[in-house]
Amino acid sequence: MTEPIFLQGICKDYLWGGNRLREEYGKKSDADKIAESWELACHKDGSSILTTGADAGKNLREYLDEHGTGFLGTNCAGCTTVPVLIKLIDAKQDLSIQVHPSDAYALQVEHEYGKTEMWYVVDADKGAKLRSGFSEQITPKEYKERVLNNTITDVLQEYEIKPGDVFFLPAGRVHSIGAGAFIAEIQQTSDITYR
């Protein structure tokens, strides 16, 4: 039987981040802020570090290159990487309005998979919100106009959040995380974001 693999997350410093990951979860980083911790990651922009066993100190990409993907299970027999990326996100400020491409578009244009994701609200300040999808039907022309005149948020669906809330965001859905949200994000292994 194979021993369990324990991982150390990769910390990311973005302008909108806070310090809950450092203060409450013990994450270590030289950066002033820790916006995200990629807990399970095998991506070109960051790969988790093994913390136990004979391979301790190697990153997950190195481990996969040496040992293959067999430990991922039979459904991942054809995988070349870990198909999911799991992160913790501490939004001290609002994030940008964004959308992620589908696999078909991303493979053709970006040469990697797109991004469908799911949010689990771990904690939220009073009044914290997430935006997901539109609150009304709009045309492509109106969408373009609203992006150009900075009124796109007027037609996005806002949700006041509380711990335990779950949101599914298929590729192509416009969304954003609001200030005061602390969430776990489970997503495809992709970092393609259009803002």
PDB file of C-alpha atoms in Angstrom:
ATOM      1  CA  MET A   1       0.000   0.000   0.000  1.00  0.00           C
ATOM      2  CA  THR A   2       1.235   3.473  -0.873  1.00  0.00           C
ATOM      3  CA  GLU A   3       1.806   5.966   1.931  1.00  0.00           C
ATOM      4  CA  PRO A   4      -0.359   9.105   1.935  1.00  0.00           C
ATOM      5  CA  ILE A   5       1.177  12.149   0.289  1.00  0.00           C
ATOM      6  CA  PHE A   6       1.172  15.322   2.378  1.00  0.00           C
ATOM      7  CA  LEU A   7       1.587  18.660   0.652  1.00  0.00           C
ATOM      8  CA  GLN A   8       2.566  22.226   1.498  1.00  0.00           C
ATOM      9  CA  GLY A   9       0.640  24.899  -0.388  1.00  0.00           C
ATOM     10  CA  ILE A  10       2.151  27.591  -2.570  1.00  0.00           C
ATOM     11  CA  CYS A  11       1.375  31.131  -1.403  1.00  0.00           C
ATOM     12  CA  LYS A  12       0.409  33.830  -3.899  1.00  0.00           C
ATOM     13  CA  ASP A  13       0.600  37.556  -3.205  1.00  0.00           C
ATOM     14  CA  TYR A  14      -1.968  39.663  -5.036  1.00  0.00           C
ATOM     15  CA  LEU A  15      -2.965  43.273  -4.399  1.00  0.00           C
ATOM     16  CA  TRP A  16      -6.421  42.331  -3.072  1.00  0.00           C
ATOM     17  CA  GLY A  17      -5.229  39.741  -0.512  1.00  0.00           C
ATOM     18  CA  GLY A  18      -5.238  39.814   3.265  1.00  0.00           C
ATOM     19  CA  ASN A  19      -3.333  37.988   5.997  1.00  0.00           C
ATOM     20  CA  ARG A  20      -5.783  35.434   7.387  1.00  0.00           C
ATOM     21  CA  LEU A  21      -3.856  32.637   5.698  1.00  0.00           C
ATOM     22  CA  ARG A  22      -0.751  33.658   7.650  1.00  0.00           C
ATOM     23  CA  GLU A  23      -2.419  34.622  10.929  1.00  0.00           C
ATOM     24  CA  GLU A  24      -5.076  31.901  11.236  1.00  0.00           C
ATOM     25  CA  TYR A  25      -3.707  29.064   9.092  1.00  0.00           C
ATOM     26  CA  GLY A  26       0.035  29.405   9.667  1.00  0.00           C
ATOM     27  CA  LYS A  27       0.971  29.853   5.999  1.00  0.00           C
ATOM     28  CA  LYS A  28       4.496  31.141   5.504  1.00  0.00           C
ATOM     29  CA  SER A  29       5.531  33.691   2.907  1.00  0.00           C
ATOM     30  CA  ASP A  30       7.972  36.577   2.621  1.00  0.00           C
ATOM     31  CA  ALA A  31       5.285  38.614   0.854  1.00  0.00           C
ATOM     32  CA  ASP A  32       3.357  41.320   2.708  1.00  0.00           C
ATOM     33  CA  LYS A  33       0.015  39.667   1.867  1.00  0.00           C
ATOM     34  CA  ILE A  34      -1.084  36.126   1.189  1.00  0.00           C
ATOM     35  CA  ALA A  35      -4.069  36.309  -1.121  1.00  0.00           C
ATOM     36  CA  GLU A  36      -4.138  32.621  -2.053  1.00  0.00           C
ATOM     37  CA  SER A  37      -2.632  29.352  -0.950  1.00  0.00           C
ATOM     38  CA  TRP A  38      -2.607  26.706  -3.680  1.00  0.00           C
ATOM     39  CA  GLU A  39      -3.055  23.664  -1.447  1.00  0.00           C
ATOM     40  CA  LEU A  40      -3.140  21.053  -4.224  1.00  0.00           C
ATOM     41  CA  ALA A  41      -1.425  22.353  -7.330  1.00  0.00           C
ATOM     42  CA  CYS A  42       0.491  20.893 -10.227  1.00  0.00           C
ATOM     43  CA  HIS A  43       0.601  23.831 -12.605  1.00  0.00           C
ATOM     44  CA  LYS A  44       3.326  25.741 -14.445  1.00  0.00           C
ATOM     45  CA  ASP A  45       2.579  28.759 -12.191  1.00  0.00           C
ATOM     46  CA  GLY A  46       2.976  26.791  -8.970  1.00  0.00           C
ATOM     47  CA  SER A  47       3.257  23.251  -7.698  1.00  0.00           C
ATOM     48  CA  SER A  48       2.668  21.984  -4.158  1.00  0.00           C
ATOM     49  CA  ILE A  49       5.658  20.640  -2.223  1.00  0.00           C
ATOM     50  CA  LEU A  50       5.706  17.132  -0.728  1.00  0.00           C
ATOM     51  CA  THR A  51       6.385  17.327   3.010  1.00  0.00           C
ATOM     52  CA  THR A  52       6.734  13.650   4.000  1.00  0.00           C
ATOM     53  CA  GLY A  53       8.279  10.418   2.796  1.00  0.00           C
ATOM     54  CA  ALA A  54      11.266   9.695   0.572  1.00  0.00           C
ATOM     55  CA  ASP A  55      10.200  12.423  -1.879  1.00  0.00           C
ATOM     56  CA  ALA A  56       9.852  15.212   0.722  1.00  0.00           C
ATOM     57  CA  GLY A  57      11.017  18.523  -0.699  1.00  0.00           C
ATOM     58  CA  LYS A  58      10.100  17.708  -4.277  1.00  0.00           C
ATOM     59  CA  ASN A  59       7.241  19.522  -5.912  1.00  0.00           C
ATOM     60  CA  LEU A  60       4.222  17.643  -7.201  1.00  0.00           C
ATOM     61  CA  ARG A  61       5.276  18.099 -10.849  1.00  0.00           C
ATOM     62  CA  GLU A  62       8.649  16.455 -10.128  1.00  0.00           C
ATOM     63  CA  TYR A  63       6.879  13.639  -8.275  1.00  0.00           C
ATOM     64  CA  LEU A  64       4.544  13.023 -11.227  1.00  0.00           C
ATOM     65  CA  ASP A  65       7.428  13.077 -13.701  1.00  0.00           C
ATOM     66  CA  GLU A  66       9.245  10.407 -11.678  1.00  0.00           C
ATOM     67  CA  HIS A  67       6.324   8.231 -10.536  1.00  0.00           C
ATOM     68  CA  GLY A  68       3.590   8.781 -13.125  1.00  0.00           C
ATOM     69  CA  THR A  69      -0.056   9.499 -12.456  1.00  0.00           C
ATOM     70  CA  GLY A  70      -1.034   6.033 -11.184  1.00  0.00           C
ATOM     71  CA  PHE A  71      -1.592   7.354  -7.665  1.00  0.00           C
ATOM     72  CA  LEU A  72      -4.390   9.586  -9.024  1.00  0.00           C
ATOM     73  CA  GLY A  73      -6.633   6.545  -9.658  1.00  0.00           C
ATOM     74  CA  THR A  74      -8.017   4.733 -12.668  1.00  0.00           C
ATOM     75  CA  ASN A  75     -10.105   7.677 -13.924  1.00  0.00           C
ATOM     76  CA  CYS A  76      -6.883   9.648 -14.421  1.00  0.00           C
ATOM     77  CA  ALA A  77      -5.028   6.957 -16.369  1.00  0.00           C
ATOM     78  CA  GLY A  78      -4.644   9.307 -19.343  1.00  0.00           C
ATOM     79  CA  CYS A  79      -3.866  12.423 -17.308  1.00  0.00           C
ATOM     80  CA  THR A  80      -0.563  14.260 -17.672  1.00  0.00           C
ATOM     81  CA  THR A  81      -1.101  16.322 -14.522  1.00  0.00           C
ATOM     82  CA  VAL A  82      -3.338  16.488 -11.455  1.00  0.00           C
ATOM     83  CA  PRO A  83      -6.669  17.546 -13.017  1.00  0.00           C
ATOM     84  CA  VAL A  84      -7.812  19.744 -10.121  1.00  0.00           C
ATOM     85  CA  LEU A  85      -6.282  22.706  -8.332  1.00  0.00           C
ATOM     86  CA  ILE A  86      -7.500  23.446  -4.810  1.00  0.00           C
ATOM     87  CA  LYS A  87      -6.832  26.817  -3.228  1.00  0.00           C
ATOM     88  CA  LEU A  88      -7.781  28.933  -0.252  1.00  0.00           C
ATOM     89  CA  ILE A  89      -8.604  32.558  -1.097  1.00  0.00           C
ATOM     90  CA  ASP A  90      -8.542  35.479   1.351  1.00  0.00           C
ATOM     91  CA  ALA A  91     -10.165  38.491  -0.314  1.00  0.00           C
ATOM     92  CA  LYS A  92      -9.411  41.585   1.735  1.00  0.00           C
ATOM     93  CA  GLN A  93     -10.550  43.733  -1.220  1.00  0.00           C
ATOM     94  CA  ASP A  94     -12.856  43.090  -4.191  1.00  0.00           C
ATOM     95  CA  LEU A  95     -11.382  41.009  -6.991  1.00  0.00           C
ATOM     96  CA  SER A  96     -11.785  41.961 -10.639  1.00  0.00           C
ATOM     97  CA  ILE A  97     -14.799  40.945 -12.705  1.00  0.00           C
ATOM     98  CA  GLN A  98     -13.619  37.896 -14.617  1.00  0.00           C
ATOM     99  CA  VAL A  99     -14.472  34.928 -16.778  1.00  0.00           C
ATOM    100  CA  HIS A 100     -12.636  31.714 -17.635  1.00  0.00           C
ATOM    101  CA  PRO A 101     -12.739  29.997 -21.035  1.00  0.00           C
ATOM    102  CA  SER A 102     -14.122  26.564 -21.870  1.00  0.00           C
ATOM    103  CA  ASP A 103     -11.790  23.667 -22.598  1.00  0.00           C
ATOM    104  CA  ALA A 104     -12.501  23.892 -26.338  1.00  0.00           C
ATOM    105  CA  TYR A 105     -11.623  27.598 -26.558  1.00  0.00           C
ATOM    106  CA  ALA A 106      -8.677  27.418 -24.158  1.00  0.00           C
ATOM    107  CA  LEU A 107      -7.091  24.427 -25.891  1.00  0.00           C
ATOM    108  CA  GLN A 108      -7.375  26.148 -29.266  1.00  0.00           C
ATOM    109  CA  VAL A 109      -6.237  29.626 -28.181  1.00  0.00           C
ATOM    110  CA  GLU A 110      -4.226  29.182 -24.958  1.00  0.00           C
ATOM    111  CA  HIS A 111      -2.983  25.581 -25.485  1.00  0.00           C
ATOM    112  CA  GLU A 112      -4.136  24.437 -22.073  1.00  0.00           C
ATOM    113  CA  TYR A 113      -7.427  23.496 -20.464  1.00  0.00           C
ATOM    114  CA  GLY A 114     -10.103  26.014 -19.533  1.00  0.00           C
ATOM    115  CA  LYS A 115     -11.502  26.498 -16.079  1.00  0.00           C
ATOM    116  CA  THR A 116     -14.698  25.422 -14.419  1.00  0.00           C
ATOM    117  CA  GLU A 117     -14.635  26.036 -10.687  1.00  0.00           C
ATOM    118  CA  MET A 118     -16.563  25.713  -7.448  1.00  0.00           C
ATOM    119  CA  TRP A 119     -16.497  27.936  -4.387  1.00  0.00           C
ATOM    120  CA  TYR A 120     -17.106  26.823  -0.818  1.00  0.00           C
ATOM    121  CA  VAL A 121     -17.481  29.747   1.600  1.00  0.00           C
ATOM    122  CA  VAL A 122     -15.286  28.984   4.616  1.00  0.00           C
ATOM    123  CA  ASP A 123     -15.926  32.319   6.302  1.00  0.00           C
ATOM    124  CA  ALA A 124     -17.318  35.736   5.408  1.00  0.00           C
ATOM    125  CA  ASP A 125     -17.371  39.175   6.955  1.00  0.00           C
ATOM    126  CA  LYS A 126     -20.827  40.620   7.545  1.00  0.00           C
ATOM    127  CA  GLY A 127     -22.127  41.871   4.194  1.00  0.00           C
ATOM    128  CA  ALA A 128     -19.507  40.052   2.094  1.00  0.00           C
ATOM    129  CA  LYS A 129     -20.721  39.191  -1.403  1.00  0.00           C
ATOM    130  CA  LEU A 130     -19.944  37.074  -4.424  1.00  0.00           C
ATOM    131  CA  ARG A 131     -21.081  37.812  -7.966  1.00  0.00           C
ATOM    132  CA  SER A 132     -22.037  34.979 -10.283  1.00  0.00           C
ATOM    133  CA  GLY A 133     -23.784  35.365 -13.626  1.00  0.00           C
ATOM    134  CA  PHE A 134     -26.193  38.059 -14.739  1.00  0.00           C
ATOM    135  CA  SER A 135     -29.228  39.421 -12.913  1.00  0.00           C
ATOM    136  CA  GLU A 136     -30.992  40.086 -16.232  1.00  0.00           C
ATOM    137  CA  GLN A 137     -30.759  39.130 -19.870  1.00  0.00           C
ATOM    138  CA  ILE A 138     -28.431  41.377 -21.878  1.00  0.00           C
ATOM    139  CA  THR A 139     -27.320  41.374 -25.497  1.00  0.00           C
ATOM    140  CA  PRO A 140     -23.693  41.036 -26.634  1.00  0.00           C
ATOM    141  CA  LYS A 141     -23.833  44.698 -27.732  1.00  0.00           C
ATOM    142  CA  GLU A 142     -25.024  45.837 -24.285  1.00  0.00           C
ATOM    143  CA  TYR A 143     -22.395  43.640 -22.637  1.00  0.00           C
ATOM    144  CA  LYS A 144     -19.636  45.324 -24.655  1.00  0.00           C
ATOM    145  CA  GLU A 145     -21.022  48.797 -23.899  1.00  0.00           C
ATOM    146  CA  ARG A 146     -21.252  48.054 -20.173  1.00  0.00           C
ATOM    147  CA  VAL A 147     -17.667  46.797 -20.101  1.00  0.00           C
ATOM    148  CA  LEU A 148     -16.474  49.937 -21.901  1.00  0.00           C
ATOM    149  CA  ASN A 149     -18.427  52.363 -19.688  1.00  0.00           C
ATOM    150  CA  ASN A 150     -17.661  50.418 -16.480  1.00  0.00           C
ATOM    151  CA  THR A 151     -21.276  49.552 -15.587  1.00  0.00           C
ATOM    152  CA  ILE A 152     -21.060  45.762 -16.000  1.00  0.00           C
ATOM    153  CA  THR A 153     -21.453  45.282 -12.240  1.00  0.00           C
ATOM    154  CA  ASP A 154     -24.944  46.818 -12.462  1.00  0.00           C
ATOM    155  CA  VAL A 155     -26.214  43.678 -14.219  1.00  0.00           C
ATOM    156  CA  LEU A 156     -24.287  41.003 -12.294  1.00  0.00           C
ATOM    157  CA  GLN A 157     -26.143  38.825  -9.801  1.00  0.00           C
ATOM    158  CA  GLU A 158     -24.889  39.496  -6.255  1.00  0.00           C
ATOM    159  CA  TYR A 159     -25.199  37.069  -3.372  1.00  0.00           C
ATOM    160  CA  GLU A 160     -24.591  37.950   0.262  1.00  0.00           C
ATOM    161  CA  ILE A 161     -22.671  34.974   1.602  1.00  0.00           C
ATOM    162  CA  LYS A 162     -22.266  33.007   4.809  1.00  0.00           C
ATOM    163  CA  PRO A 163     -20.074  30.047   5.801  1.00  0.00           C
ATOM    164  CA  GLY A 164     -21.189  26.823   4.143  1.00  0.00           C
ATOM    165  CA  ASP A 165     -22.529  28.422   0.946  1.00  0.00           C
ATOM    166  CA  VAL A 166     -21.488  26.680  -2.278  1.00  0.00           C
ATOM    167  CA  PHE A 167     -21.346  28.117  -5.805  1.00  0.00           C
ATOM    168  CA  PHE A 168     -20.722  26.227  -9.059  1.00  0.00           C
ATOM    169  CA  LEU A 169     -19.185  28.357 -11.814  1.00  0.00           C
ATOM    170  CA  PRO A 170     -19.013  26.670 -15.214  1.00  0.00           C
ATOM    171  CA  ALA A 171     -16.483  28.040 -17.694  1.00  0.00           C
ATOM    172  CA  GLY A 172     -17.932  31.129 -19.394  1.00  0.00           C
ATOM    173  CA  ARG A 173     -19.832  32.488 -16.374  1.00  0.00           C
ATOM    174  CA  VAL A 174     -18.881  36.055 -15.431  1.00  0.00           C
ATOM    175  CA  HIS A 175     -18.091  36.287 -11.716  1.00  0.00           C
ATOM    176  CA  SER A 176     -16.101  37.951  -8.946  1.00  0.00           C
ATOM    177  CA  ILE A 177     -15.235  37.520  -5.292  1.00  0.00           C
ATOM    178  CA  GLY A 178     -16.045  40.401  -2.959  1.00  0.00           C
ATOM    179  CA  ALA A 179     -14.101  41.885  -0.070  1.00  0.00           C
ATOM    180  CA  GLY A 180     -14.425  39.915   3.163  1.00  0.00           C
ATOM    181  CA  ALA A 181     -14.885  36.521   1.488  1.00  0.00           C
ATOM    182  CA  PHE A 182     -12.699  33.634   2.607  1.00  0.00           C
ATOM    183  CA  ILE A 183     -13.303  30.714   0.296  1.00  0.00           C
ATOM    184  CA  ALA A 184     -11.991  27.325  -0.770  1.00  0.00           C
ATOM    185  CA  GLU A 185     -11.911  27.021  -4.538  1.00  0.00           C
ATOM    186  CA  ILE A 186     -11.856  23.687  -6.327  1.00  0.00           C
ATOM    187  CA  GLN A 187     -11.144  24.155 -10.004  1.00  0.00           C
ATOM    188  CA  GLN A 188      -9.681  22.629 -13.102  1.00  0.00           C
ATOM    189  CA  THR A 189      -5.904  22.870 -13.272  1.00  0.00           C
ATOM    190  CA  SER A 190      -5.798  26.143 -15.166  1.00  0.00           C
ATOM    191  CA  ASP A 191      -4.902  29.734 -14.417  1.00  0.00           C
ATOM    192  CA  ILE A 192      -6.456  31.361 -17.503  1.00  0.00           C
ATOM    193  CA  THR A 193      -8.443  34.405 -16.452  1.00  0.00           C
ATOM    194  CA  TYR A 194      -9.947  37.136 -18.634  1.00  0.00           C
ATOM    195  CA  ARG A 195     -10.670  40.353 -16.750  1.00  0.00           C
TER     196      ARG A 195
END
